[in-house]
Short mmCIF file of C-alpha atoms in Angstrom, two decimals:
data_model
loop_
_atom_site.label_atom_id
_atom_site.label_comp_id
_atom_site.label_asym_id
_atom_site.label_seq_id
_atom_site.Cartn_x
_atom_site.Cartn_y
_atom_site.Cartn_z
CA UNK A 20 -15.90 -11.45 -9.90
CA UNK A 21 -17.52 -9.36 -12.90
CA UNK A 22 -16.21 -6.84 -10.95
CA UNK A 23 -12.71 -8.34 -11.17
CA UNK A 24 -13.77 -8.74 -15.24
CA UNK A 25 -14.36 -5.54 -15.57
CA UNK A 26 -11.46 -4.23 -13.96
CA UNK A 27 -8.93 -6.31 -14.85
CA UNK A 28 -10.17 -8.44 -18.12
CA UNK A 29 -6.79 -8.45 -19.96
CA UNK A 30 -5.92 -12.54 -18.73
CA UNK A 31 -9.75 -13.72 -19.69
CA UNK A 32 -9.27 -11.75 -23.24
CA UNK A 33 -6.12 -13.17 -23.54
CA UNK A 34 -7.30 -17.05 -22.75
CA UNK A 35 -10.52 -15.95 -25.50
CA UNK A 36 -8.28 -15.18 -27.93
CA UNK A 37 -6.97 -17.49 -27.94
CA UNK A 38 -9.48 -20.87 -27.39
CA UNK A 39 -10.96 -18.37 -30.29
CA UNK A 40 -8.69 -17.54 -33.08
CA UNK A 41 -6.82 -21.51 -32.84
CA UNK A 42 -11.06 -22.20 -32.87
CA UNK A 43 -12.18 -20.54 -36.41
CA UNK A 44 -10.50 -20.34 -39.77
CA UNK A 45 -9.67 -18.67 -42.95
CA UNK A 46 -9.20 -14.50 -43.35
CA UNK A 47 -10.21 -14.26 -39.32
CA UNK A 48 -7.89 -15.05 -38.60
CA UNK A 49 -5.28 -13.86 -41.26
CA UNK A 50 -7.23 -10.49 -42.54
CA UNK A 51 -6.34 -7.92 -39.80
CA UNK A 52 -9.66 -5.56 -40.53
CA UNK A 53 -12.03 -8.86 -39.27
CA UNK A 54 -9.46 -10.04 -37.05
CA UNK A 55 -10.11 -6.91 -35.07
CA UNK A 56 -13.36 -7.06 -35.31
CA UNK A 57 -13.06 -10.36 -33.92
CA UNK A 58 -11.64 -9.21 -31.03
CA UNK A 59 -13.89 -5.97 -30.26
CA UNK A 60 -16.99 -8.21 -30.92
CA UNK A 61 -15.59 -10.60 -27.86
CA UNK A 62 -14.17 -7.49 -25.91
CA UNK A 63 -17.35 -6.13 -26.59
CA UNK A 64 -19.93 -9.66 -25.31
CA UNK A 65 -17.62 -9.86 -22.08
CA UNK A 66 -18.13 -6.36 -20.95
CA UNK A 67 -21.74 -6.66 -21.66
CA UNK A 68 -22.42 -9.67 -19.36
CA UNK A 69 -20.13 -9.68 -16.62
CA UNK A 70 -21.22 -6.11 -16.61
CA UNK A 71 -25.01 -7.56 -16.72
CA UNK A 72 -24.41 -10.56 -14.63
CA UNK A 73 -22.48 -7.73 -11.47
CA UNK A 74 -26.04 -5.14 -11.89
CA UNK A 75 -28.29 -8.15 -10.72
CA UNK A 76 -27.26 -11.78 -10.74
CA UNK A 77 -30.83 -12.79 -11.05
CA UNK A 78 -31.46 -11.79 -14.14
CA UNK A 79 -31.18 -12.76 -17.93
CA UNK A 80 -28.63 -11.11 -19.82
CA UNK A 81 -29.79 -9.32 -22.96
CA UNK A 82 -28.70 -9.73 -25.91
CA UNK A 83 -25.87 -7.13 -26.97
CA UNK A 84 -26.40 -6.01 -30.95
CA UNK A 85 -23.94 -3.50 -30.60
CA UNK A 86 -22.21 -2.75 -33.76
CA UNK A 87 -19.06 -4.19 -32.83
CA UNK A 88 -20.68 -7.98 -32.39
CA UNK A 89 -22.97 -7.45 -35.44
CA UNK A 90 -20.58 -6.01 -38.39
CA UNK A 91 -17.99 -9.41 -37.53
CA UNK A 92 -21.54 -11.72 -38.11
CA UNK A 93 -22.51 -9.66 -41.16
CA UNK A 94 -19.05 -10.50 -42.97
CA UNK A 95 -18.81 -13.80 -41.31
CA UNK A 96 -22.43 -14.03 -43.67
CA UNK A 97 -20.51 -12.57 -46.06
CA UNK A 98 -18.54 -14.98 -46.48
CA UNK A 99 -20.05 -17.67 -46.75
CA UNK A 100 -18.58 -18.67 -43.13
CA UNK A 101 -21.22 -18.21 -40.69
CA UNK A 102 -20.87 -21.60 -38.78
CA UNK A 103 -17.72 -20.09 -38.09
CA UNK A 104 -19.58 -17.38 -35.82
CA UNK A 105 -21.49 -20.41 -33.55
CA UNK A 106 -17.58 -21.69 -33.55
CA UNK A 107 -16.14 -18.47 -32.12
CA UNK A 108 -19.13 -18.18 -29.73
CA UNK A 109 -18.75 -21.66 -28.45
CA UNK A 110 -14.81 -21.46 -28.26
CA UNK A 111 -14.97 -17.44 -25.96
CA UNK A 112 -17.89 -19.44 -24.20
CA UNK A 113 -15.92 -22.23 -22.71
CA UNK A 114 -12.20 -20.33 -22.65
CA UNK A 115 -14.59 -17.46 -20.14
CA UNK A 116 -16.58 -20.43 -18.66
CA UNK A 117 -13.00 -21.92 -17.32
CA UNK A 118 -11.46 -18.49 -16.71
CA UNK A 119 -14.56 -18.05 -13.75
CA UNK A 120 -14.01 -21.63 -11.93
CA UNK A 121 -10.64 -20.76 -11.45
CA UNK A 122 -11.15 -17.05 -10.39
CA UNK A 123 -14.17 -18.89 -7.88
CA UNK A 124 -11.84 -20.37 -6.41
CA UNK A 125 -9.20 -18.46 -6.18
CA UNK A 126 -12.13 -16.11 -4.14
CA UNK A 127 -13.90 -17.85 -1.68
CA UNK A 128 -13.24 -22.17 0.04
CA UNK A 129 -16.86 -22.16 0.93
CA UNK A 130 -18.69 -24.44 -0.85
CA UNK A 131 -21.91 -23.48 -0.50
CA UNK A 132 -20.81 -19.57 -1.98
CA UNK A 133 -18.79 -21.21 -4.72
CA UNK A 134 -22.33 -24.14 -5.80
CA UNK A 135 -23.98 -20.52 -5.77
CA UNK A 136 -21.61 -18.42 -8.06
CA UNK A 137 -20.97 -21.32 -10.32
CA UNK A 138 -24.81 -22.46 -11.26
CA UNK A 139 -25.93 -18.68 -11.27
CA UNK A 140 -22.59 -17.88 -14.13
CA UNK A 141 -23.29 -21.88 -15.23
CA UNK A 142 -27.05 -21.02 -16.84
CA UNK A 143 -26.36 -17.10 -17.23
CA UNK A 144 -23.21 -16.98 -19.90
CA UNK A 145 -24.89 -20.00 -21.41
CA UNK A 146 -28.00 -18.99 -21.49
CA UNK A 147 -26.40 -15.48 -23.35
CA UNK A 148 -24.49 -17.28 -25.59
CA UNK A 149 -27.23 -18.94 -26.90
CA UNK A 150 -29.59 -15.98 -26.86
CA UNK A 151 -27.16 -13.70 -28.96
CA UNK A 152 -26.45 -16.68 -31.92
CA UNK A 153 -30.20 -16.98 -32.72
CA UNK A 154 -31.11 -13.01 -32.46
CA UNK A 155 -27.13 -12.35 -34.31
CA UNK A 156 -29.05 -15.21 -36.78
CA UNK A 157 -32.55 -13.28 -36.91
CA UNK A 158 -31.14 -9.80 -38.19
CA UNK A 159 -28.93 -12.03 -40.70
CA UNK A 160 -32.29 -13.71 -41.70
CA UNK A 161 -34.07 -10.50 -42.68
CA UNK A 162 -31.14 -9.03 -44.41
CA UNK A 163 -30.69 -11.53 -46.27
CA UNK A 164 -30.82 -10.63 -49.72
CA UNK A 165 -29.13 -7.38 -48.80
CA UNK A 166 -25.62 -9.30 -48.06
CA UNK A 167 -26.22 -11.85 -50.75
CA UNK A 168 -27.21 -10.27 -53.78
CA UNK A 169 -25.36 -5.87 -52.85
CA UNK A 170 -23.03 -4.82 -55.18
CA UNK A 171 -20.87 -4.44 -52.37
CA UNK A 172 -20.77 -8.34 -52.25
CA UNK A 173 -20.66 -8.83 -55.84
CA UNK A 174 -17.39 -6.91 -55.22
CA UNK A 175 -16.10 -8.33 -52.90
CA UNK A 176 -15.91 -11.98 -54.26
CA UNK A 177 -15.24 -10.87 -57.28
CA UNK A 178 -11.28 -9.02 -56.60
CA UNK A 179 -10.71 -12.06 -54.15
CA UNK A 180 -10.95 -13.84 -56.67
CA UNK A 181 -8.67 -11.55 -58.05
CA UNK A 182 -6.92 -12.14 -55.10
CA UNK A 183 -6.69 -15.44 -54.94
CA UNK A 184 -4.74 -16.04 -58.27
CA UNK A 185 -9.04 -18.04 -59.20
CA UNK A 186 -8.93 -19.08 -62.81
CA UNK A 187 -11.28 -15.47 -63.98
CA UNK A 188 -10.32 -13.82 -67.10
CA UNK A 189 -8.93 -10.61 -66.41
CA UNK A 190 -10.92 -9.02 -68.89
CA UNK A 191 -14.27 -10.44 -67.80
CA UNK A 192 -12.94 -9.07 -63.89
CA UNK A 193 -11.77 -5.86 -65.28
CA UNK A 194 -15.85 -5.47 -66.78
CA UNK A 195 -17.39 -6.26 -63.36
CA UNK A 196 -15.24 -4.25 -61.53
CA UNK A 197 -14.85 -1.08 -63.91
CA UNK A 198 -11.36 -1.77 -63.06
CA UNK A 199 -8.68 -2.02 -66.34
CA UNK A 200 -6.14 -4.33 -65.05
CA UNK A 201 -3.60 -3.78 -67.31
CA UNK A 202 -2.39 -0.97 -65.83
CA UNK A 203 -0.52 0.79 -63.27
CA UNK A 204 -1.68 0.07 -59.66
CA UNK A 205 -1.54 1.36 -55.16
CA UNK A 206 -4.24 -0.30 -53.76
CA UNK A 207 -4.05 0.87 -49.69
CA UNK A 208 -6.24 -0.11 -47.06
CA UNK A 209 -8.27 2.51 -44.89
CA UNK A 210 -9.44 1.11 -41.55
CA UNK A 211 -11.67 1.98 -38.72
CA UNK A 212 -12.07 0.54 -35.20
CA UNK A 213 -14.62 -1.65 -35.52
CA UNK A 214 -16.70 -0.13 -32.43
CA UNK A 215 -16.65 3.13 -33.95
CA UNK A 216 -16.73 2.61 -38.07
CA UNK A 217 -18.99 4.43 -40.11
CA UNK A 218 -18.57 3.30 -44.44
CA UNK A 219 -19.32 7.46 -45.26
CA UNK A 220 -16.22 8.35 -43.19
CA UNK A 221 -15.12 5.08 -45.10
CA UNK A 222 -15.63 6.67 -48.97
CA UNK A 223 -14.64 10.24 -47.86
CA UNK A 224 -11.41 9.18 -46.68
CA UNK A 225 -11.23 6.69 -49.29
CA UNK A 226 -12.08 9.93 -51.72
CA UNK A 227 -9.85 12.09 -50.43
CA UNK A 228 -7.10 9.52 -51.27
CA UNK A 229 -7.71 8.74 -55.43
CA UNK A 230 -7.47 12.45 -55.05
CA UNK A 231 -4.62 12.61 -53.40
CA UNK A 232 -2.55 9.95 -55.26
CA UNK A 233 -4.63 12.37 -58.81
CA UNK A 234 -5.38 8.83 -59.68
CA UNK A 235 -7.55 8.27 -63.57
CA UNK A 236 -9.36 6.10 -62.06
CA UNK A 237 -10.46 3.71 -58.96
CA UNK A 238 -11.87 0.24 -57.20
CA UNK A 239 -13.01 0.40 -54.31
CA UNK A 240 -14.42 -2.12 -52.67
CA UNK A 241 -16.02 -2.80 -48.96
CA UNK A 242 -14.24 -5.49 -46.97
CA UNK A 243 -15.43 -5.64 -43.52
CA UNK A 244 -17.81 -3.38 -41.46
CA UNK A 245 -15.14 -1.64 -40.63
CA UNK A 246 -13.04 -1.77 -43.59
CA UNK A 247 -11.51 -0.89 -47.60
CA UNK A 248 -9.81 -2.43 -49.84
CA UNK A 249 -9.18 1.00 -52.44
CA UNK A 250 -7.16 0.50 -55.96
CA UNK A 251 -6.50 3.87 -57.58
CA UNK A 252 -5.24 3.43 -62.07
CA UNK A 253 -2.53 4.85 -63.79
CA UNK A 254 -1.57 7.08 -59.98
CA UNK A 255 0.21 10.37 -59.49
CA UNK A 256 4.32 9.47 -57.94
CA UNK A 257 2.89 8.15 -54.12
CA UNK A 258 4.71 11.12 -52.00
CA UNK A 259 4.50 10.15 -48.30
CA UNK A 260 4.83 13.65 -46.61
CA UNK A 261 2.03 14.84 -49.28
CA UNK A 262 -0.30 11.70 -48.07
CA UNK A 263 -0.17 12.55 -44.86
CA UNK A 264 -1.04 16.34 -45.14
CA UNK A 265 -4.13 14.92 -47.64
CA UNK A 266 -5.81 13.12 -45.75
CA UNK A 267 -4.89 14.63 -41.61
CA UNK A 268 -8.22 16.02 -41.38
CA UNK A 269 -9.29 12.39 -41.59
CA UNK A 270 -10.40 11.67 -37.94
CA UNK A 271 -10.73 7.99 -36.94
CA UNK A 272 -9.65 6.67 -40.39
CA UNK A 273 -6.43 4.44 -40.80
CA UNK A 274 -5.12 3.95 -43.90
CA UNK A 275 -2.44 1.51 -45.50
CA UNK A 276 -0.55 2.14 -48.63
CA UNK A 277 0.93 -0.45 -51.62
CA UNK A 278 3.78 0.27 -53.67
CA UNK A 279 3.08 1.59 -57.29
CA UNK A 280 2.94 -1.87 -59.82
CA UNK A 281 1.64 -3.02 -62.80
CA UNK A 282 -0.66 -5.91 -64.63
CA UNK A 283 -3.02 -8.72 -62.81
CA UNK A 284 -0.40 -9.07 -60.41
CA UNK A 285 1.10 -6.42 -59.25
CA UNK A 286 -2.72 -5.67 -58.62
CA UNK A 287 -2.38 -8.99 -56.59
CA UNK A 288 1.47 -7.69 -55.17
CA UNK A 289 0.72 -3.78 -54.06
CA UNK A 290 -2.29 -5.32 -51.93
CA UNK A 291 -0.15 -7.92 -50.63
CA UNK A 292 1.96 -5.23 -49.15
CA UNK A 293 -0.47 -2.88 -47.73
CA UNK A 294 -1.76 -5.44 -46.11
CA UNK A 295 1.72 -6.26 -44.64
CA UNK A 296 1.93 -3.26 -43.82
CA UNK A 297 -1.37 -2.86 -42.16
CA UNK A 298 -0.45 -5.51 -39.83
CA UNK A 299 2.07 -3.22 -38.58
CA UNK A 300 0.28 -0.15 -38.23
CA UNK A 301 -2.35 -2.15 -35.76
CA UNK A 302 0.80 -2.19 -33.30
CA UNK A 303 1.56 1.96 -33.66
CA UNK A 304 -1.54 2.65 -32.70
CA UNK A 305 -0.33 7.36 -32.84
CA UNK A 306 0.72 7.02 -36.31
CA UNK A 307 -2.04 7.49 -39.50
CA UNK A 308 -0.98 6.42 -42.45
CA UNK A 309 2.22 4.68 -43.70
CA UNK A 310 3.68 3.44 -47.25
CA UNK A 311 5.28 0.09 -47.61
CA UNK A 312 8.28 2.45 -48.37
CA UNK A 313 8.00 2.51 -45.24
CA UNK A 314 7.88 -0.05 -43.13
CA UNK A 315 9.08 -2.55 -45.55
CA UNK A 316 12.09 -3.35 -43.85
CA UNK A 317 10.50 -3.26 -40.86
CA UNK A 318 8.07 -6.38 -42.05
CA UNK A 319 10.18 -7.42 -43.23
CA UNK A 320 12.56 -7.83 -39.91
CA UNK A 321 9.84 -8.10 -37.18
CA UNK A 322 8.58 -11.86 -37.58
CA UNK A 323 9.17 -12.15 -34.20
CA UNK A 324 8.86 -10.36 -31.66
CA UNK A 325 11.17 -10.99 -28.64
CA UNK A 326 14.48 -11.96 -31.00
CA UNK A 327 13.61 -8.10 -33.02
CA UNK A 328 14.09 -6.44 -29.21
CA UNK A 329 16.77 -8.31 -28.37
CA UNK A 330 18.53 -7.78 -31.95
CA UNK A 331 18.13 -3.62 -30.44
CA UNK A 332 18.45 -3.64 -27.38
CA UNK A 333 21.89 -5.64 -28.36
CA UNK A 334 22.83 -3.73 -31.01
CA UNK A 335 22.10 -0.24 -30.00
CA UNK A 336 22.88 -0.72 -26.50
CA UNK A 337 21.85 2.29 -23.80
CA UNK A 338 20.80 4.10 -26.60
CA UNK A 339 18.38 1.66 -27.15
CA UNK A 340 16.55 3.45 -24.02
CA UNK A 341 17.88 7.01 -24.25
CA UNK A 342 16.42 10.09 -25.18
CA UNK A 343 14.45 10.12 -28.69
CA UNK A 344 15.58 13.05 -29.76
CA UNK A 345 19.18 11.11 -30.16
CA UNK A 346 18.58 8.02 -31.87
CA UNK A 347 16.58 10.00 -34.41
CA UNK A 348 19.48 12.59 -35.35
CA UNK A 349 21.80 8.53 -35.85
CA UNK A 350 18.39 7.46 -37.86
CA UNK A 351 18.30 10.55 -40.13
CA UNK A 352 21.67 10.80 -40.81
CA UNK A 353 22.36 7.29 -42.03
CA UNK A 354 19.23 8.11 -44.14
CA UNK A 355 21.19 10.63 -45.33
CA UNK A 356 23.90 8.32 -46.47
CA UNK A 357 25.91 9.84 -43.31
CA UNK A 358 25.89 12.62 -44.58
CA UNK A 359 25.73 15.65 -41.36
CA UNK A 360 24.64 18.64 -43.37
CA UNK A 361 21.67 16.82 -45.48
CA UNK A 362 20.36 15.75 -41.65
CA UNK A 363 20.78 18.65 -39.90
CA UNK A 364 18.11 20.26 -43.34
CA UNK A 365 16.17 16.87 -42.74
CA UNK A 366 15.71 18.26 -38.95
CA UNK A 367 15.88 21.41 -39.44
CA UNK A 368 18.28 21.77 -37.15
CA UNK A 369 21.88 23.73 -37.16
CA UNK A 370 24.73 20.60 -38.31
CA UNK A 371 26.83 21.38 -35.51
CA UNK A 372 23.76 20.45 -32.92
CA UNK A 373 23.72 17.21 -35.15
CA UNK A 374 27.50 16.35 -34.56
CA UNK A 375 27.04 16.87 -31.16
CA UNK A 376 23.64 14.53 -30.86
CA UNK A 377 26.46 11.96 -32.44
CA UNK A 378 29.01 12.20 -30.39
CA UNK A 379 26.96 11.63 -27.16
CA UNK A 380 24.84 8.80 -28.96
CA UNK A 381 28.24 7.32 -30.18
CA UNK A 382 29.36 6.85 -26.57
CA UNK A 383 26.29 4.98 -26.05
CA UNK A 384 26.86 2.50 -29.12
CA UNK A 385 28.40 -0.62 -28.19
CA UNK A 386 29.67 -0.89 -31.24
CA UNK A 387 30.27 2.65 -33.73
CA UNK A 388 28.70 3.70 -36.74
CA UNK A 389 31.94 3.18 -38.56
CA UNK A 390 31.73 -0.15 -37.59
CA UNK A 391 28.86 -1.69 -37.28
CA UNK A 392 26.31 0.92 -39.68
CA UNK A 393 23.61 -2.03 -41.42
CA UNK A 394 22.82 -3.69 -37.96
CA UNK A 395 22.99 -0.25 -35.81
CA UNK A 396 20.84 1.65 -39.29
CA UNK A 397 18.36 -1.23 -38.58
CA UNK A 398 17.91 -1.60 -35.12
CA UNK A 399 17.51 1.99 -35.20
CA UNK A 400 14.80 2.03 -38.01
CA UNK A 401 12.67 -0.69 -36.52
CA UNK A 402 12.51 1.53 -32.88
CA UNK A 403 10.84 3.96 -34.82
CA UNK A 404 8.55 2.17 -35.67
CA UNK A 405 7.63 -0.19 -32.67
CA UNK A 406 9.58 2.12 -30.56
CA UNK A 407 12.41 1.06 -28.32
CA UNK A 408 12.52 -2.58 -26.75
CA UNK A 409 12.17 -2.51 -23.15
CA UNK A 410 14.67 -3.29 -20.25
CA UNK A 411 13.63 -6.94 -20.50
CA UNK A 412 14.48 -8.00 -24.17
CA UNK A 413 18.17 -6.72 -23.35
CA UNK A 414 20.11 -9.68 -23.76
CA UNK A 415 22.11 -11.07 -20.82
CA UNK A 416 25.52 -12.13 -19.58
CA UNK A 417 25.51 -15.62 -19.02
#
């Protein structure tokens, strides 16, 4: 049964995720990087326990203090939410145990074999959870002074108060952070895979972004073990293509950039929009960087994934799953205000090629561009960022 968990963990991970996120609260559920760290820790613990049990069911499973497990524990401490760690572990424990029992009864009907499998797994899993929580508590206690009093922790606490709109004097906050709120700001979120995160790499990426946007000053805040929040003061206008070029060598780092805004309210709004951009980018593992301007329409129209994909399928018809080149051409044509010559320049191709592709696309669309241009443009924008709908998303005739 351990081999089954290792070979095909999707069902048990889904069950654990549902149980854990129902049990915990606050930023662990709402902040994308923290939520990703919770998931990475869950996956790491599941793989570690299953592999150890498979090797020798009689042995005590050693604790797993890998970076993804320790990282989210440290973040919980910094946030003053250590109790959430135990809550999450126990919720995951109960979900895994329920899955293990279902799996046991599915693979055997021998009472003796079932009793042994359940007894061994029950004792092993309970001890593993208890030992891991104890080891993490000891590690965090040894790091308590650094975690509680470090400059990064103080910065994060002050920035969190500003973002929450707490009654904190902005001049006092500016003094604490060495960053002024009365100018223009662009916020960004930088993050890495929790299993491979590295603070120096994140810091280097932040400095590259500072230079690319020619910021007069900047604020860098360690937000979690795998992410950083930054604000750039009075930056140059955002050029998405230039940002992509400037950051293309930052291996392993992903970047979501908010819009330019002003004042303390703009400080908050730009960050909120950067986080929304990050949330969308997490669904697009092939993209390294995006600005809010790139994705704001998609962010507003994709709150319900099933209905979004049904809208794409209904609006685009066979074009939704046709040659991606056709969709890209129609999308560019719409973005270039239905001007074939400008679309050709943007696509680095000939105007006649654009016209031929548009003709083929029109044959696939349920309604022509002239009849349904707004809906088709929105559907193509969503497809560009989220990918085309699966065949199952297409609406059925009744």
